[in-house]
XYZ file of N, CA and C in Angstrom:
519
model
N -4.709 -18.504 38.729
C -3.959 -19.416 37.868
C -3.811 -18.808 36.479
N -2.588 -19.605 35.767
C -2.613 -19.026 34.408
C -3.475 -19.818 33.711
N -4.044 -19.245 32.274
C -4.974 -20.067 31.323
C -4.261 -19.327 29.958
N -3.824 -20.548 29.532
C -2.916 -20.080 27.961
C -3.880 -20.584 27.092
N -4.227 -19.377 26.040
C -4.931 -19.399 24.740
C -4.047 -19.454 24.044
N -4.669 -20.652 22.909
C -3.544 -20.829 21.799
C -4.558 -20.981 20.550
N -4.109 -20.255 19.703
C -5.399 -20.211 18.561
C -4.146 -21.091 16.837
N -4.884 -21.963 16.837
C -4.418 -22.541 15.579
C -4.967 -22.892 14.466
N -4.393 -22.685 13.301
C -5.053 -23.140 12.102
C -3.612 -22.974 10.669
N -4.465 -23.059 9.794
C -3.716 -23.268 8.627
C -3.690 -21.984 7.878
N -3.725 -21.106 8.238
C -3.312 -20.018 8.054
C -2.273 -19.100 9.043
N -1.020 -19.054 8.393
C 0.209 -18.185 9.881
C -0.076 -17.194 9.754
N -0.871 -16.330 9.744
C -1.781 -15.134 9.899
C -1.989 -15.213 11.148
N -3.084 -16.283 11.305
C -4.277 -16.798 12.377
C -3.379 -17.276 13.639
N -2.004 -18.047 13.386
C -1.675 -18.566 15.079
C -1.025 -17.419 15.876
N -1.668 -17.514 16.838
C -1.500 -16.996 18.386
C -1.554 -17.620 19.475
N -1.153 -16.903 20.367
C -1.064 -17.269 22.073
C -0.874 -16.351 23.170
N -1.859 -16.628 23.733
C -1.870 -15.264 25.163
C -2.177 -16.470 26.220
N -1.441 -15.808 27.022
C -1.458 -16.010 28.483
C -2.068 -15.068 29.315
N -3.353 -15.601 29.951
C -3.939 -14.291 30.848
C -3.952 -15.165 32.457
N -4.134 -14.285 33.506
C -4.085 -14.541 34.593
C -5.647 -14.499 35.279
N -6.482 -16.072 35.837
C -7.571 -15.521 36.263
C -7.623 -16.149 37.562
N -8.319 -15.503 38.487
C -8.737 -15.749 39.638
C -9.538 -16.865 39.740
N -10.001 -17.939 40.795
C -11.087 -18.363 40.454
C -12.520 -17.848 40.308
N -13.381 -18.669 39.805
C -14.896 -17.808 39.637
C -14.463 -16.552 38.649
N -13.329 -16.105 38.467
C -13.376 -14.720 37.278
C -13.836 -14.775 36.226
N -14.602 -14.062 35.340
C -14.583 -13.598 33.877
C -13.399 -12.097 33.487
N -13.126 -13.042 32.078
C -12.166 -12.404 31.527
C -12.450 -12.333 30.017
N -12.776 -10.871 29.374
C -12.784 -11.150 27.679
C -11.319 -10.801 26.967
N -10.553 -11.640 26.354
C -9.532 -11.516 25.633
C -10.098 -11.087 24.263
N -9.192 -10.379 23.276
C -9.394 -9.925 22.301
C -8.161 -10.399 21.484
N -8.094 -10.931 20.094
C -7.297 -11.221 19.603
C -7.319 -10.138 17.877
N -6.391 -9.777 17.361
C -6.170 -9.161 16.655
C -5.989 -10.156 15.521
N -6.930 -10.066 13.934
C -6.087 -11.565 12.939
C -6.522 -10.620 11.752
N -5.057 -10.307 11.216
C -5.732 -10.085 9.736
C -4.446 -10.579 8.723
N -5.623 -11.400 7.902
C -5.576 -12.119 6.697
C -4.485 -11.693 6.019
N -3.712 -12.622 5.391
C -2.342 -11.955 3.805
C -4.406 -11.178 2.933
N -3.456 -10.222 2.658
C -4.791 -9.848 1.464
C -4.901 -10.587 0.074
N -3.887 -11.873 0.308
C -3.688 -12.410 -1.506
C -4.171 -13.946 -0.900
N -4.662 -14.144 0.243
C -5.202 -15.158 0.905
C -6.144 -15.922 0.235
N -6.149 -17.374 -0.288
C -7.508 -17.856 -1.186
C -8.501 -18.035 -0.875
N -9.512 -17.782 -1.318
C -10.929 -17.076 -0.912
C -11.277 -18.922 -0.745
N -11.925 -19.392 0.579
C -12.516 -20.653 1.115
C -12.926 -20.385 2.382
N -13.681 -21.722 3.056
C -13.814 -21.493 4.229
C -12.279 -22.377 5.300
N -11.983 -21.384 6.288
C -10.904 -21.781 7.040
C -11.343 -21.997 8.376
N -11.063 -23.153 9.360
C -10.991 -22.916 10.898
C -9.650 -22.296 11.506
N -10.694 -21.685 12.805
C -9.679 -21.802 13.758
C -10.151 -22.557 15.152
N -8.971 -23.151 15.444
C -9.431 -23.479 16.498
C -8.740 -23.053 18.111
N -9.244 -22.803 19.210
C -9.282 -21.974 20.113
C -8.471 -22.506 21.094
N -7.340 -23.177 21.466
C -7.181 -24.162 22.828
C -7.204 -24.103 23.656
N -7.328 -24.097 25.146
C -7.162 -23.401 26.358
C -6.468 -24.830 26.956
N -5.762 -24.165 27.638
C -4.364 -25.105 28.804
C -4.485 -24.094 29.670
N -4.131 -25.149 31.218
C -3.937 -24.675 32.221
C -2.709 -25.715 32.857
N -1.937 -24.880 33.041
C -0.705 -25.849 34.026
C -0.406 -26.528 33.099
N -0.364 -26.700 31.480
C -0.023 -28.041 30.185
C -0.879 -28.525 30.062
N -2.087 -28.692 30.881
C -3.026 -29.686 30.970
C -4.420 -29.552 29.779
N -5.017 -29.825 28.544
C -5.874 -29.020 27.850
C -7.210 -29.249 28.600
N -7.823 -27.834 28.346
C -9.173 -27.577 29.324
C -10.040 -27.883 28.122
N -10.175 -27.031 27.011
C -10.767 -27.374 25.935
C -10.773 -26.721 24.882
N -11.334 -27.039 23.644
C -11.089 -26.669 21.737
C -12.057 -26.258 21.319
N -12.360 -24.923 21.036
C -13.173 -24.266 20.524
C -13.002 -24.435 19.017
N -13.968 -24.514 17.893
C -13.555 -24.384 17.177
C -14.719 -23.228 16.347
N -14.367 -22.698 15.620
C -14.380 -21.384 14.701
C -14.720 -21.259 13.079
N -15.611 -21.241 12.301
C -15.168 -21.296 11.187
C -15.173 -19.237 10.667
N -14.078 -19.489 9.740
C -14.072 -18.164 8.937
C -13.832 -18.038 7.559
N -14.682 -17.311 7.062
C -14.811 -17.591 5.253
C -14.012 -16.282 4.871
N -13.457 -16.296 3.796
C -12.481 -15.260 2.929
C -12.838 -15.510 1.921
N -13.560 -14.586 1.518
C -14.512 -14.118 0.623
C -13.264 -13.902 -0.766
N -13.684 -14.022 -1.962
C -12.713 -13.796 -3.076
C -13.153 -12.423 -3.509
N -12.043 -11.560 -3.597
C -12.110 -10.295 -4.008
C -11.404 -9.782 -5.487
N -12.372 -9.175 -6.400
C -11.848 -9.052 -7.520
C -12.294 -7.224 -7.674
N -10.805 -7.071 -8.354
C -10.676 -5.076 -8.352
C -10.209 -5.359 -9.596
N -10.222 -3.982 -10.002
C -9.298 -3.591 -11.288
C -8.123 -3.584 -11.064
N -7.168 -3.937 -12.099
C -5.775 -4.114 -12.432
C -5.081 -2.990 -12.005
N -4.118 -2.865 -11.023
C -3.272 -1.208 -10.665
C -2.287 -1.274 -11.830
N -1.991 -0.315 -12.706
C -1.167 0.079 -13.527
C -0.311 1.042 -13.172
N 0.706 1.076 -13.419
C 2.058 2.036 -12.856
C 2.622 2.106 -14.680
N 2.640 3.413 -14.823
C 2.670 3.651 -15.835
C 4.322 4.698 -16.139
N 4.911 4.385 -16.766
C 6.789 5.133 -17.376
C 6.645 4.910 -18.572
N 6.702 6.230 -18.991
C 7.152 6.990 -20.272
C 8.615 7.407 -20.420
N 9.152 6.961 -21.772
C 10.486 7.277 -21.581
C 10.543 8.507 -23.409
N 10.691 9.376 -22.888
C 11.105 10.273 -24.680
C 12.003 10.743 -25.338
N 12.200 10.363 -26.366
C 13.654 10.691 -27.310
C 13.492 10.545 -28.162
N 13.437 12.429 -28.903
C 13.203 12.774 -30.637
C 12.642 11.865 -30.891
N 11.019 12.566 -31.055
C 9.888 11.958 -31.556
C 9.761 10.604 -31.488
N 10.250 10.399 -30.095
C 9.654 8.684 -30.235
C 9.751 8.345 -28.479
N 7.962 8.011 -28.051
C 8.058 7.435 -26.542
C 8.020 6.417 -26.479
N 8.560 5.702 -25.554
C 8.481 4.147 -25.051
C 7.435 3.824 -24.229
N 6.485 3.784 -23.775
C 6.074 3.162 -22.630
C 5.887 2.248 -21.984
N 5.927 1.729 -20.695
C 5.964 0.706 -19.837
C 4.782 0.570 -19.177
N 3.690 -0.099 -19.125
C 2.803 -0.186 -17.955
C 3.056 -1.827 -17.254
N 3.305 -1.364 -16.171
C 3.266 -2.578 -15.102
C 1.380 -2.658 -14.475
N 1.731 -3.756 -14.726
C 0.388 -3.952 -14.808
C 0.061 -5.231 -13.086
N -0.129 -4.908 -12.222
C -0.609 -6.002 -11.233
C -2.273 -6.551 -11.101
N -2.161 -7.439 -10.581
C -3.686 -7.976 -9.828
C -3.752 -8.227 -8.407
N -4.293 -7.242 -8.106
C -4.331 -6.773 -6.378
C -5.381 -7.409 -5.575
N -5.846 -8.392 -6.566
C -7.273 -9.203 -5.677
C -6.939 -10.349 -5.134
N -7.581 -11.407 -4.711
C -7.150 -12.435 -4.116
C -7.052 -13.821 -4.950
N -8.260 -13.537 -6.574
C -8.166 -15.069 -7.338
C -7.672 -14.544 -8.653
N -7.537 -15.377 -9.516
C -6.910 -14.971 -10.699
C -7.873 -14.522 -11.296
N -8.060 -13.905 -12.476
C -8.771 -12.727 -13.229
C -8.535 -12.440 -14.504
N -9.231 -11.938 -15.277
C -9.133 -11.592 -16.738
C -9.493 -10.482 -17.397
N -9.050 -9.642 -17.608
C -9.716 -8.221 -17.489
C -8.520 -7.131 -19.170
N -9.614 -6.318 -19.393
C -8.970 -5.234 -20.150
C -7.817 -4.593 -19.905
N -7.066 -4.050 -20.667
C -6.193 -2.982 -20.317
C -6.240 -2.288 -21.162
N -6.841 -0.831 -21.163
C -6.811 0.114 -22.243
C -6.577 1.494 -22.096
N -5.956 2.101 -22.604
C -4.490 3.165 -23.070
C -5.950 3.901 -23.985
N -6.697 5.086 -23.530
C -6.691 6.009 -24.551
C -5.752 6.546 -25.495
N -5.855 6.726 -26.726
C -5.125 7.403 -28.117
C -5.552 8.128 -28.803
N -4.524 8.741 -29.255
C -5.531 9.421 -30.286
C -4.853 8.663 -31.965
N -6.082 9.714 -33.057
C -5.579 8.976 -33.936
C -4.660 8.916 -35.046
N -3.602 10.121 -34.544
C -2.374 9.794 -34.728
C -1.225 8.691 -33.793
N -2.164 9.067 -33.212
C -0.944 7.902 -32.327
C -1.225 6.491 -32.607
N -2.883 6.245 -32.745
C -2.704 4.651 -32.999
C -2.569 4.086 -34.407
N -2.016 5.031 -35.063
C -1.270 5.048 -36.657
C 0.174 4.845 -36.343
N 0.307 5.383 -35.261
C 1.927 5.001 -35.333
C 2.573 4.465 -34.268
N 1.888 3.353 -33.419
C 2.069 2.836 -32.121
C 2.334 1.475 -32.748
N 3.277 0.845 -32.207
C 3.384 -0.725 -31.775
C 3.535 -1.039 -30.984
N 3.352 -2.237 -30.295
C 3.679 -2.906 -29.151
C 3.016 -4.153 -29.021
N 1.792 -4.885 -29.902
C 1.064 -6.174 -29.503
C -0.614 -5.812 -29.126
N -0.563 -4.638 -28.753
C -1.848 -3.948 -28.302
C -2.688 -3.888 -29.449
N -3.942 -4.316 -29.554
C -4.834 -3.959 -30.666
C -5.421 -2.918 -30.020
N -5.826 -2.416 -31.765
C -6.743 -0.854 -31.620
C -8.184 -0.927 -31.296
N -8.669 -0.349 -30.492
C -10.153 -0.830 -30.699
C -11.318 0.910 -30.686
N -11.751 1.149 -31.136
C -12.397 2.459 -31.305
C -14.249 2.192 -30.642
N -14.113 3.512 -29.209
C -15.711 3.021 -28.814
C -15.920 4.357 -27.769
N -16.899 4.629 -28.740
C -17.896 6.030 -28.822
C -16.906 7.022 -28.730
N -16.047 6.988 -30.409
C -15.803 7.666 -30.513
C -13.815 8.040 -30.411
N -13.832 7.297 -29.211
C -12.605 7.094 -28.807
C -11.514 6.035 -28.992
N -10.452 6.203 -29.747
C -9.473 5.225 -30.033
C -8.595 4.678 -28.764
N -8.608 3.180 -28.634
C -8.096 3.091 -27.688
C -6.971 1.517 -27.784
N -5.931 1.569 -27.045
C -5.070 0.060 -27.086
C -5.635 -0.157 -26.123
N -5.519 -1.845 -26.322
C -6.483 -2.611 -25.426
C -5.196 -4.164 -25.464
N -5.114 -4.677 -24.336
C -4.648 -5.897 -24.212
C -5.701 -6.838 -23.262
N -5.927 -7.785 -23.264
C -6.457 -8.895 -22.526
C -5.580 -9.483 -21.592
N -5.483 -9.992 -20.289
C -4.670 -10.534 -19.436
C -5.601 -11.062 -18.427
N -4.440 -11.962 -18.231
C -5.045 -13.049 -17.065
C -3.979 -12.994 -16.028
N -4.411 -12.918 -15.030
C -3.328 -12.883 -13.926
C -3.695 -13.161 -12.450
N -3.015 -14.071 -11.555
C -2.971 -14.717 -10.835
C -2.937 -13.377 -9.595
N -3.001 -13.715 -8.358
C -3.306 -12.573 -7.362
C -1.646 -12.646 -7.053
N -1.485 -11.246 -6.597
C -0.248 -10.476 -6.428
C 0.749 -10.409 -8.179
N 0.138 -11.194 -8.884
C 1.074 -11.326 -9.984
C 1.093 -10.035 -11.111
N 2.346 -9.850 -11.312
C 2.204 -8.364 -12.213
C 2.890 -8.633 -13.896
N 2.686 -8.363 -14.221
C 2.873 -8.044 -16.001
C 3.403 -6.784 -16.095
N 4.625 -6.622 -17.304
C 5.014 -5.437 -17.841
C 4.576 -5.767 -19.450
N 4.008 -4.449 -19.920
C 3.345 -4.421 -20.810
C 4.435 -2.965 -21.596
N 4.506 -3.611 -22.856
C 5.664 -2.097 -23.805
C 4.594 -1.776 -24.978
N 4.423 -0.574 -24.766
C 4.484 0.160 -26.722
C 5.275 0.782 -26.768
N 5.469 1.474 -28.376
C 6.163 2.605 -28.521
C 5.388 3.420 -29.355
N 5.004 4.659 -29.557
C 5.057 5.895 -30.273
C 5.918 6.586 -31.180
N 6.045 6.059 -32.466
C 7.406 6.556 -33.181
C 6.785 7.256 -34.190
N 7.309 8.476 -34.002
C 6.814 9.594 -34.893
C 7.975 10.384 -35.683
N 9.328 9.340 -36.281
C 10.376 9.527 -36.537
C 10.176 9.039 -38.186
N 9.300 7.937 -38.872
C 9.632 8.028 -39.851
C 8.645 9.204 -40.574
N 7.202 9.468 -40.523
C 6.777 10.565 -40.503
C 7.484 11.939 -40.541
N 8.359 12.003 -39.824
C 9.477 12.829 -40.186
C 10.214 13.238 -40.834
N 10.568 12.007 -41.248
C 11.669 11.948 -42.168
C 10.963 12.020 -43.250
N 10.147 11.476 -43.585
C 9.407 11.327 -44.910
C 9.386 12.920 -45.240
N 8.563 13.529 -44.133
C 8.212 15.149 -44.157
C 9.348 15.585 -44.767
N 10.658 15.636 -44.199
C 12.089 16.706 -44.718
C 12.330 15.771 -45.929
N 12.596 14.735 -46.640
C 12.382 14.293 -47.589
C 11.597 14.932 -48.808
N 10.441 14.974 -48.531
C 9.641 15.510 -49.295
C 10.254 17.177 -49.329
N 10.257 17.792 -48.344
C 10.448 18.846 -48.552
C 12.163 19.197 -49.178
N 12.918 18.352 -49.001
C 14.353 18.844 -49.713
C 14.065 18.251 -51.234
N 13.240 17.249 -51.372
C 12.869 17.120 -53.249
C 12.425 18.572 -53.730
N 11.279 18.758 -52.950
C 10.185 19.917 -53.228
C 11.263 21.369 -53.341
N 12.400 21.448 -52.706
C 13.399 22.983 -52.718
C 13.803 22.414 -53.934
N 14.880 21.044 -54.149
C 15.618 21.035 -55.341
C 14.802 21.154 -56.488
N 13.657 21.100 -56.466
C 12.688 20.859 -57.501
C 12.763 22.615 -57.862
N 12.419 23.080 -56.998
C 12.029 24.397 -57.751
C 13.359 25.279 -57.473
N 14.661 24.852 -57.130
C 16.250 25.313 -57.536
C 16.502 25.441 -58.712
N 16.111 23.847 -59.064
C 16.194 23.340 -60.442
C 15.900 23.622 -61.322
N 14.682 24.215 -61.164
C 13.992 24.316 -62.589
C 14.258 25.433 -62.970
């Protein structure tokens, strides 16, 4: 006879259904394959097991399974864009764990650069090392784009400035 397994719950991950064929008196081990969304909220979930024969239900197993909450560091995907002395950058910033989270984001610098960086990022200096730092909170799968820029254009200008006073100066005199 046939015996239809039907596995249900509140997760569409988890539902399935196999149909296996058993003899009477047979043993049979079925194996079912279940894996979780990875952004799944960390609780305890059932499943429960059904078995039918001919429509008729034989009986309900039921199952519990816990999904544990998983917390990682933030993946950053990082684009630099450059044009005469001045970069843009972009970090996309995600949360690849399963609960929401609150965590650093920090950009080594040096210390010309965090003289001449904007973007919202504070500076923060530790052992030694200058670094932008943002704070974020972010929900699982949820991503943030984060901008500075690097402008090393008025520095520049100031420089040839100074230096075309400094020629006329001594043309002049």
């Amino acid at each position: 006879t046939n015996l239809k397994i039907r596995i249900q719950s509140d997760m569409p991950e988890f539902v399935q259904e196999q149909t296996i064929h058993l003899s009477p008196r047979q043993e049979k081990a079925v194996e079912f394959l279940i894996t979780p969304n990875k952004y799944q909220a960390p609780r305890e979930y059932s499943l429960f097991f059904i078995l039918e024969r001919m429509g008729q239900l034989i009986k309900i197993v039921e199952k519990k399974v816990e999904i544990l909450p998983v917390k990682v560091p933030f993946s950053i995907d990082r684009t630099d864009e450059k044009v005469l002395l001045k970069t843009s950058t972009a970090l996309q910033v995600t949360n690849e764990g399963n609960v929401a989270d609150t965590q650093s984001i920090t950009i080594p610098v040096s210390l010309w650069q965090s003289l001449f960086t904007s973007g919202g990022a504070r500076v923060e200096q530790e052992q030694g090392q200058r670094n932008l730092v943002w704070e974020k909170t972010l929900n699982p799968a949820e991503s943030v784009t984060l901008h500075y820029t690097t402008n090393y254009r008025i520095p520049a200008y100031v420089l040839i400035v100074i230096l075309v006073l400094g020629m006329f100066y001594l043309y002049a005199r």
